[in-house]
Amino acid sequence: MNNKLEKYIPFVDFLAEILGRNSEVVLHDLSNLNHSVVAIRNNHISNREVGAPATDLVLKILKENKHQDRHFISNYQGKTAGNKDLKSSTFFIREQGELIGMICVNTDKSLINNLEKIVEDIVYSYNKTNSKDQNIHDENLESENLSHSIEEMTRQIVQEITEEKGVKIEYLKQEDKLEIIRDLNNRGVFLLKGAVPEIANIMKTSESSIYRYLQIIKREEASMN
């Protein structure tokens, strides 16, 4: 672990203590993305352990250099590997302007959702209107998937992309595969060591094919600069 992050571990303990068991608190070390979780409290929320990889949101932030002018992002949608809905926030740790770590708080929304459902049912029974139609969705909010391993993360992302395209992995055309690799690259997945063999296995193709797609993408990016 980066020695500069050790001083934040008591702060992780402090947040976990005051927020309670319904909120998971995680310290990420960005010098080792494959095992970025160096401290975690109330990990029954996501069932992750110390040594778990960076999330897709962490990779996206690093890949796109997002939020350079912000100290934190708050109240975005998170999701565990078991599809548990979370309300998440992230604090950026910088040393001399360089982003070296993050402290993330993930609050399980199930209790709140259950309470909202009870209130909605009561309101509906009196007003005969469905308040669910009044929900507002902010498409500009971040989202995050909390995974236990590189394999699980890449599998989730590939599945998400193929479902959006309505195509099964077994029937992907070459242009489909290139588009998926481009999307994974944009999300920062290839910042993880060992991502290429995992993705090749999931997409049922060779590692050399993945590297070939990446070379095509690099040439495309170079031609745009």
GROMACS .gro file of N, CA, C and O in nm, residues 85-181:
model
  388
   85ASP      N    1  -2.892  -0.235  -0.477
   85ASP     CA    2  -2.884  -0.093  -0.510
   85ASP      C    3  -2.816  -0.016  -0.397
   85ASP      O    4  -2.847  -0.034  -0.279
   86LEU      N    5  -2.725   0.074  -0.438
   86LEU     CA    6  -2.649   0.153  -0.342
   86LEU      C    7  -2.657   0.301  -0.374
   86LEU      O    8  -2.675   0.340  -0.490
   87LYS      N    9  -2.645   0.382  -0.272
   87LYS     CA   10  -2.624   0.526  -0.288
   87LYS      C   11  -2.478   0.550  -0.254
   87LYS      O   12  -2.435   0.526  -0.141
   88SER      N   13  -2.399   0.595  -0.352
   88SER     CA   14  -2.255   0.600  -0.337
   88SER      C   15  -2.198   0.741  -0.351
   88SER      O   16  -2.254   0.825  -0.420
   89SER      N   17  -2.085   0.762  -0.284
   89SER     CA   18  -2.012   0.888  -0.291
   89SER      C   19  -1.863   0.859  -0.282
   89SER      O   20  -1.822   0.761  -0.219
   90THR      N   21  -1.781   0.942  -0.348
   90THR     CA   22  -1.636   0.920  -0.351
   90THR      C   23  -1.562   1.049  -0.322
   90THR      O   24  -1.592   1.154  -0.381
   91PHE      N   25  -1.463   1.039  -0.232
   91PHE     CA   26  -1.374   1.150  -0.199
   91PHE      C   27  -1.239   1.124  -0.265
   91PHE      O   28  -1.183   1.014  -0.253
   92PHE      N   29  -1.184   1.224  -0.336
   92PHE     CA   30  -1.057   1.208  -0.407
   92PHE      C   31  -0.941   1.248  -0.317
   92PHE      O   32  -0.940   1.357  -0.258
   93ILE      N   33  -0.841   1.162  -0.309
   93ILE     CA   34  -0.720   1.188  -0.230
   93ILE      C   35  -0.608   1.225  -0.325
   93ILE      O   36  -0.568   1.145  -0.411
   94ARG      N   37  -0.556   1.346  -0.313
   94ARG     CA   38  -0.450   1.393  -0.400
   94ARG      C   39  -0.327   1.434  -0.319
   94ARG      O   40  -0.339   1.486  -0.208
   95GLU      N   41  -0.212   1.410  -0.378
   95GLU     CA   42  -0.085   1.456  -0.321
   95GLU      C   43  -0.014   1.536  -0.428
   95GLU      O   44   0.019   1.484  -0.534
   96GLN      N   45   0.007   1.665  -0.402
   96GLN     CA   46   0.070   1.756  -0.498
   96GLN      C   47  -0.002   1.751  -0.633
   96GLN      O   48   0.060   1.752  -0.739
   97GLY      N   49  -0.132   1.746  -0.627
   97GLY     CA   50  -0.214   1.748  -0.747
   97GLY      C   51  -0.237   1.614  -0.812
   97GLY      O   52  -0.322   1.601  -0.901
   98GLU      N   53  -0.164   1.510  -0.769
   98GLU     CA   54  -0.178   1.377  -0.829
   98GLU      C   55  -0.281   1.295  -0.752
   98GLU      O   56  -0.276   1.287  -0.629
   99LEU      N   57  -0.373   1.233  -0.826
   99LEU     CA   58  -0.475   1.148  -0.764
   99LEU      C   59  -0.411   1.015  -0.725
   99LEU      O   60  -0.367   0.939  -0.810
  100ILE      N   61  -0.404   0.988  -0.593
  100ILE     CA   62  -0.337   0.866  -0.546
  100ILE      C   63  -0.434   0.768  -0.480
  100ILE      O   64  -0.401   0.651  -0.462
  101GLY      N   65  -0.551   0.815  -0.441
  101GLY     CA   66  -0.644   0.727  -0.373
  101GLY      C   67  -0.785   0.783  -0.370
  101GLY      O   68  -0.809   0.897  -0.409
  102MET      N   69  -0.878   0.702  -0.324
  102MET     CA   70  -1.017   0.743  -0.311
  102MET      C   71  -1.077   0.678  -0.187
  102MET      O   72  -1.041   0.565  -0.152
  103ILE      N   73  -1.166   0.751  -0.123
  103ILE     CA   74  -1.246   0.694  -0.015
  103ILE      C   75  -1.390   0.691  -0.063
  103ILE      O   76  -1.446   0.794  -0.100
  104CYS      N   77  -1.448   0.571  -0.068
  104CYS     CA   78  -1.583   0.554  -0.120
  104CYS      C   79  -1.678   0.509  -0.010
  104CYS      O   80  -1.643   0.423   0.072
  105VAL      N   81  -1.796   0.566  -0.009
  105VAL     CA   82  -1.901   0.528   0.086
  105VAL      C   83  -2.018   0.474   0.005
  105VAL      O   84  -2.070   0.542  -0.083
  106ASN      N   85  -2.056   0.350   0.035
  106ASN     CA   86  -2.166   0.284  -0.037
  106ASN      C   87  -2.275   0.246   0.063
  106ASN      O   88  -2.255   0.158   0.147
  107THR      N   89  -2.389   0.312   0.053
  107THR     CA   90  -2.499   0.290   0.146
  107THR      C   91  -2.606   0.202   0.082
  107THR      O   92  -2.654   0.231  -0.027
  108ASP      N   93  -2.641   0.096   0.150
  108ASP     CA   94  -2.745   0.004   0.103
  108ASP      C   95  -2.880   0.075   0.105
  108ASP      O   96  -2.926   0.122   0.208
  109LYS      N   97  -2.944   0.082  -0.013
  109LYS     CA   98  -3.071   0.155  -0.025
  109LYS      C   99  -3.193   0.069   0.003
  109LYS      O  100  -3.305   0.119  -0.002
  110SER      N  101  -3.174  -0.059   0.032
  110SER     CA  102  -3.288  -0.149   0.043
  110SER      C  103  -3.384  -0.108   0.153
  110SER      O  104  -3.506  -0.113   0.136
  111LEU      N  105  -3.331  -0.063   0.269
  111LEU     CA  106  -3.418  -0.021   0.378
  111LEU      C  107  -3.499   0.102   0.339
  111LEU      O  108  -3.620   0.110   0.363
  112ILE      N  109  -3.430   0.196   0.273
  112ILE     CA  110  -3.498   0.319   0.229
  112ILE      C  111  -3.601   0.285   0.122
  112ILE      O  112  -3.714   0.337   0.122
  113ASN      N  113  -3.563   0.197   0.028
  113ASN     CA  114  -3.656   0.158  -0.079
  113ASN      C  115  -3.780   0.090  -0.024
  113ASN      O  116  -3.892   0.114  -0.071
  114ASN      N  117  -3.760   0.005   0.077
  114ASN     CA  118  -3.875  -0.061   0.139
  114ASN      C  119  -3.968   0.039   0.207
  114ASN      O  120  -4.090   0.029   0.199
  115LEU      N  121  -3.908   0.138   0.275
  115LEU     CA  122  -3.987   0.240   0.341
  115LEU      C  123  -4.062   0.325   0.239
  115LEU      O  124  -4.181   0.357   0.258
  116GLU      N  125  -3.994   0.359   0.128
  116GLU     CA  126  -4.059   0.438   0.023
  116GLU      C  127  -4.177   0.361  -0.036
  116GLU      O  128  -4.281   0.420  -0.067
  117LYS      N  129  -4.159   0.230  -0.052
  117LYS     CA  130  -4.267   0.149  -0.109
  117LYS      C  131  -4.389   0.148  -0.017
  117LYS      O  132  -4.504   0.160  -0.064
  118ILE      N  133  -4.365   0.139   0.114
  118ILE     CA  134  -4.475   0.142   0.210
  118ILE      C  135  -4.549   0.275   0.202
  118ILE      O  136  -4.672   0.281   0.199
  119VAL      N  137  -4.470   0.386   0.199
  119VAL     CA  138  -4.530   0.519   0.192
  119VAL      C  139  -4.609   0.535   0.062
  119VAL      O  140  -4.720   0.590   0.060
  120GLU      N  141  -4.552   0.488  -0.051
  120GLU     CA  142  -4.620   0.498  -0.180
  120GLU      C  143  -4.754   0.423  -0.177
  120GLU      O  144  -4.853   0.471  -0.231
  121ASP      N  145  -4.751   0.304  -0.117
  121ASP     CA  146  -4.874   0.225  -0.109
  121ASP      C  147  -4.981   0.297  -0.027
  121ASP      O  148  -5.101   0.294  -0.062
  122ILE      N  149  -4.938   0.360   0.082
  122ILE     CA  150  -5.033   0.434   0.166
  122ILE      C  151  -5.090   0.553   0.090
  122ILE      O  152  -5.210   0.577   0.089
  123VAL      N  153  -5.001   0.629   0.022
  123VAL     CA  154  -5.045   0.746  -0.054
  123VAL      C  155  -5.140   0.702  -0.167
  123VAL      O  156  -5.242   0.765  -0.192
  124TYR      N  157  -5.104   0.592  -0.233
  124TYR     CA  158  -5.187   0.543  -0.345
  124TYR      C  159  -5.326   0.503  -0.297
  124TYR      O  160  -5.427   0.529  -0.364
  125SER      N  161  -5.331   0.441  -0.181
  125SER     CA  162  -5.460   0.395  -0.131
  125SER      C  163  -5.554   0.512  -0.100
  125SER      O  164  -5.676   0.498  -0.106
  126TYR      N  165  -5.496   0.628  -0.070
  126TYR     CA  166  -5.579   0.745  -0.038
  126TYR      C  167  -5.603   0.833  -0.161
  126TYR      O  168  -5.711   0.888  -0.179
  127ASN      N  169  -5.502   0.849  -0.244
  127ASN     CA  170  -5.513   0.943  -0.355
  127ASN      C  171  -5.544   0.878  -0.489
  127ASN      O  172  -5.573   0.946  -0.586
  128LYS      N  173  -5.533   0.744  -0.495
  128LYS     CA  174  -5.560   0.670  -0.617
  128LYS      C  175  -5.470   0.715  -0.732
  128LYS      O  176  -5.511   0.715  -0.849
  129THR      N  177  -5.350   0.759  -0.699
  129THR     CA  178  -5.252   0.796  -0.802
  129THR      C  179  -5.124   0.723  -0.773
  129THR      O  180  -5.091   0.697  -0.657
  130ASN      N  181  -5.051   0.689  -0.877
  130ASN     CA  182  -4.925   0.615  -0.861
  130ASN      C  183  -4.809   0.713  -0.863
  130ASN      O  184  -4.775   0.769  -0.965
  131SER      N  185  -4.751   0.735  -0.746
  131SER     CA  186  -4.643   0.833  -0.736
  131SER      C  187  -4.517   0.789  -0.808
  131SER      O  188  -4.427   0.868  -0.828
  132LYS      N  189  -4.509   0.661  -0.850
  132LYS     CA  190  -4.389   0.615  -0.919
  132LYS      C  191  -4.369   0.688  -1.051
  132LYS      O  192  -4.259   0.702  -1.101
  133ASP      N  193  -4.479   0.736  -1.111
  133ASP     CA  194  -4.470   0.807  -1.238
  133ASP      C  195  -4.400   0.941  -1.223
  133ASP      O  196  -4.364   1.005  -1.321
  134GLN      N  197  -4.382   0.986  -1.098
  134GLN     CA  198  -4.324   1.117  -1.075
  134GLN      C  199  -4.174   1.111  -1.051
  134GLN      O  200  -4.111   1.211  -1.024
  135ASN      N  201  -4.116   0.989  -1.061
  135ASN     CA  202  -3.973   0.976  -1.039
  135ASN      C  203  -3.895   1.050  -1.145
  135ASN      O  204  -3.932   1.052  -1.263
  136ILE      N  205  -3.786   1.111  -1.106
  136ILE     CA  206  -3.701   1.186  -1.198
  136ILE      C  207  -3.568   1.113  -1.210
  136ILE      O  208  -3.507   1.079  -1.109
  137HIS      N  209  -3.522   1.089  -1.332
  137HIS     CA  210  -3.394   1.022  -1.353
  137HIS      C  211  -3.295   1.120  -1.413
  137HIS      O  212  -3.319   1.179  -1.517
  138ASP      N  213  -3.183   1.136  -1.346
  138ASP     CA  214  -3.079   1.227  -1.392
  138ASP      C  215  -2.975   1.145  -1.468
  138ASP      O  216  -2.896   1.072  -1.409
  139GLU      N  217  -2.973   1.157  -1.601
  139GLU     CA  218  -2.882   1.077  -1.682
  139GLU      C  219  -2.738   1.123  -1.667
  139GLU      O  220  -2.646   1.056  -1.713
  140ASN      N  221  -2.714   1.237  -1.604
  140ASN     CA  222  -2.579   1.287  -1.590
  140ASN      C  223  -2.509   1.232  -1.466
  140ASN      O  224  -2.390   1.254  -1.447
  141LEU      N  225  -2.583   1.161  -1.380
  141LEU     CA  226  -2.522   1.105  -1.261
  141LEU      C  227  -2.431   0.990  -1.298
  141LEU      O  228  -2.454   0.919  -1.395
  142GLU      N  229  -2.323   0.972  -1.218
  142GLU     CA  230  -2.234   0.859  -1.238
  142GLU      C  231  -2.303   0.730  -1.196
  142GLU      O  232  -2.402   0.732  -1.124
  143SER      N  233  -2.248   0.618  -1.240
  143SER     CA  234  -2.293   0.488  -1.193
  143SER      C  235  -2.170   0.402  -1.169
  143SER      O  236  -2.063   0.428  -1.224
  144GLU      N  237  -2.186   0.297  -1.087
  144GLU     CA  238  -2.070   0.217  -1.049
  144GLU      C  239  -2.114   0.074  -1.019
  144GLU      O  240  -2.218   0.052  -0.958
  145ASN      N  241  -2.031  -0.022  -1.065
  145ASN     CA  242  -2.053  -0.163  -1.034
  145ASN      C  243  -1.940  -0.210  -0.945
  145ASN      O  244  -1.822  -0.194  -0.978
  146LEU      N  245  -1.975  -0.271  -0.831
  146LEU     CA  246  -1.876  -0.317  -0.735
  146LEU      C  247  -1.851  -0.465  -0.757
  146LEU      O  248  -1.942  -0.547  -0.740
  147SER      N  249  -1.729  -0.501  -0.798
  147SER     CA  250  -1.696  -0.638  -0.834
  147SER      C  251  -1.590  -0.695  -0.742
  147SER      O  252  -1.510  -0.623  -0.684
  148HIS      N  253  -1.588  -0.830  -0.734
  148HIS     CA  254  -1.492  -0.899  -0.649
  148HIS      C  255  -1.361  -0.929  -0.722
  148HIS      O  256  -1.258  -0.951  -0.658
  149SER      N  257  -1.364  -0.933  -0.855
  149SER     CA  258  -1.247  -0.974  -0.931
  149SER      C  259  -1.248  -0.910  -1.069
  149SER      O  260  -1.351  -0.856  -1.113
  150ILE      N  261  -1.133  -0.918  -1.138
  150ILE     CA  262  -1.124  -0.866  -1.274
  150ILE      C  263  -1.219  -0.943  -1.365
  150ILE      O  264  -1.287  -0.886  -1.450
  151GLU      N  265  -1.222  -1.077  -1.348
  151GLU     CA  266  -1.309  -1.160  -1.431
  151GLU      C  267  -1.455  -1.119  -1.416
  151GLU      O  268  -1.527  -1.105  -1.516
  152GLU      N  269  -1.499  -1.099  -1.292
  152GLU     CA  270  -1.638  -1.061  -1.268
  152GLU      C  271  -1.668  -0.925  -1.328
  152GLU      O  272  -1.773  -0.905  -1.391
  153MET      N  273  -1.575  -0.830  -1.312
  153MET     CA  274  -1.598  -0.695  -1.366
  153MET      C  275  -1.608  -0.698  -1.519
  153MET      O  276  -1.703  -0.643  -1.577
  154THR      N  277  -1.511  -0.763  -1.586
  154THR     CA  278  -1.513  -0.765  -1.732
  154THR      C  279  -1.634  -0.842  -1.784
  154THR      O  280  -1.694  -0.802  -1.884
  155ARG      N  281  -1.672  -0.949  -1.715
  155ARG     CA  282  -1.789  -1.026  -1.758
  155ARG      C  283  -1.916  -0.941  -1.748
  155ARG      O  284  -2.002  -0.944  -1.836
  156GLN      N  285  -1.927  -0.862  -1.639
  156GLN     CA  286  -2.044  -0.775  -1.621
  156GLN      C  287  -2.051  -0.671  -1.733
  156GLN      O  288  -2.158  -0.647  -1.790
  157ILE      N  289  -1.936  -0.611  -1.765
  157ILE     CA  290  -1.935  -0.505  -1.865
  157ILE      C  291  -1.965  -0.561  -2.003
  157ILE      O  292  -2.043  -0.503  -2.079
  158VAL      N  293  -1.902  -0.674  -2.038
  158VAL     CA  294  -1.928  -0.735  -2.169
  158VAL      C  295  -2.075  -0.776  -2.180
  158VAL      O  296  -2.138  -0.754  -2.284
  159GLN      N  297  -2.129  -0.832  -2.073
  159GLN     CA  298  -2.270  -0.870  -2.075
  159GLN      C  299  -2.360  -0.748  -2.093
  159GLN      O  300  -2.458  -0.752  -2.169
  160GLU      N  301  -2.326  -0.640  -2.024
  160GLU     CA  302  -2.404  -0.517  -2.035
  160GLU      C  303  -2.403  -0.465  -2.179
  160GLU      O  304  -2.507  -0.426  -2.234
  161ILE      N  305  -2.285  -0.468  -2.243
  161ILE     CA  306  -2.272  -0.417  -2.379
  161ILE      C  307  -2.348  -0.506  -2.478
  161ILE      O  308  -2.420  -0.456  -2.566
  162THR      N  309  -2.333  -0.639  -2.465
  162THR     CA  310  -2.401  -0.730  -2.558
  162THR      C  311  -2.553  -0.723  -2.542
  162THR      O  312  -2.627  -0.735  -2.640
  163GLU      N  313  -2.600  -0.704  -2.418
  163GLU     CA  314  -2.744  -0.691  -2.396
  163GLU      C  315  -2.797  -0.563  -2.460
  163GLU      O  316  -2.907  -0.561  -2.515
  164GLU      N  317  -2.717  -0.455  -2.452
  164GLU     CA  318  -2.758  -0.329  -2.515
  164GLU      C  319  -2.769  -0.347  -2.667
  164GLU      O  320  -2.858  -0.291  -2.731
  165LYS      N  321  -2.677  -0.427  -2.725
  165LYS     CA  322  -2.678  -0.448  -2.869
  165LYS      C  323  -2.776  -0.556  -2.910
  165LYS      O  324  -2.808  -0.570  -3.028
  166GLY      N  325  -2.822  -0.636  -2.812
  166GLY     CA  326  -2.915  -0.744  -2.843
  166GLY      C  327  -2.849  -0.858  -2.918
  166GLY      O  328  -2.913  -0.925  -3.000
  167VAL      N  329  -2.718  -0.882  -2.889
  167VAL     CA  330  -2.643  -0.986  -2.959
  167VAL      C  331  -2.577  -1.076  -2.855
  167VAL      O  332  -2.520  -1.028  -2.757
  168LYS      N  333  -2.582  -1.208  -2.878
  168LYS     CA  334  -2.513  -1.301  -2.789
  168LYS      C  335  -2.365  -1.307  -2.826
  168LYS      O  336  -2.328  -1.288  -2.943
  169ILE      N  337  -2.282  -1.335  -2.727
  169ILE     CA  338  -2.138  -1.338  -2.749
  169ILE      C  339  -2.102  -1.435  -2.861
  169ILE      O  340  -2.013  -1.408  -2.943
  170GLU      N  341  -2.170  -1.549  -2.867
  170GLU     CA  342  -2.138  -1.652  -2.966
  170GLU      C  343  -2.160  -1.604  -3.110
  170GLU      O  344  -2.102  -1.659  -3.204
  171TYR      N  345  -2.243  -1.501  -3.127
  171TYR     CA  346  -2.277  -1.455  -3.262
  171TYR      C  347  -2.222  -1.316  -3.294
  171TYR      O  348  -2.268  -1.251  -3.388
  172LEU      N  349  -2.123  -1.274  -3.218
  172LEU     CA  350  -2.065  -1.142  -3.243
  172LEU      C  351  -1.988  -1.140  -3.375
  172LEU      O  352  -1.908  -1.230  -3.403
  173LYS      N  353  -2.012  -1.037  -3.454
  173LYS     CA  354  -1.935  -1.017  -3.576
  173LYS      C  355  -1.807  -0.941  -3.541
  173LYS      O  356  -1.792  -0.889  -3.431
  174GLN      N  357  -1.715  -0.933  -3.636
  174GLN     CA  358  -1.588  -0.867  -3.610
  174GLN      C  359  -1.608  -0.721  -3.572
  174GLN      O  360  -1.544  -0.670  -3.479
  175GLU      N  361  -1.701  -0.653  -3.641
  175GLU     CA  362  -1.726  -0.512  -3.609
  175GLU      C  363  -1.789  -0.498  -3.470
  175GLU      O  364  -1.766  -0.397  -3.401
  176ASP      N  365  -1.868  -0.599  -3.429
  176ASP     CA  366  -1.925  -0.597  -3.294
  176ASP      C  367  -1.816  -0.609  -3.190
  176ASP      O  368  -1.815  -0.538  -3.089
  177LYS      N  369  -1.723  -0.702  -3.214
  177LYS     CA  370  -1.613  -0.723  -3.120
  177LYS      C  371  -1.527  -0.597  -3.109
  177LYS      O  372  -1.485  -0.559  -2.999
  178LEU      N  373  -1.500  -0.534  -3.222
  178LEU     CA  374  -1.420  -0.411  -3.221
  178LEU      C  375  -1.491  -0.302  -3.141
  178LEU      O  376  -1.428  -0.229  -3.063
  179GLU      N  377  -1.621  -0.291  -3.158
  179GLU     CA  378  -1.699  -0.192  -3.085
  179GLU      C  379  -1.696  -0.219  -2.934
  179GLU      O  380  -1.684  -0.126  -2.853
  180ILE      N  381  -1.704  -0.346  -2.896
  180ILE     CA  382  -1.699  -0.382  -2.754
  180ILE      C  383  -1.562  -0.349  -2.696
  180ILE      O  384  -1.550  -0.292  -2.586
  181ILE      N  385  -1.454  -0.384  -2.769
  181ILE     CA  386  -1.318  -0.352  -2.721
  181ILE      C  387  -1.300  -0.202  -2.709
  181ILE      O  388  -1.237  -0.152  -2.615
   0.00000   0.00000   0.00000
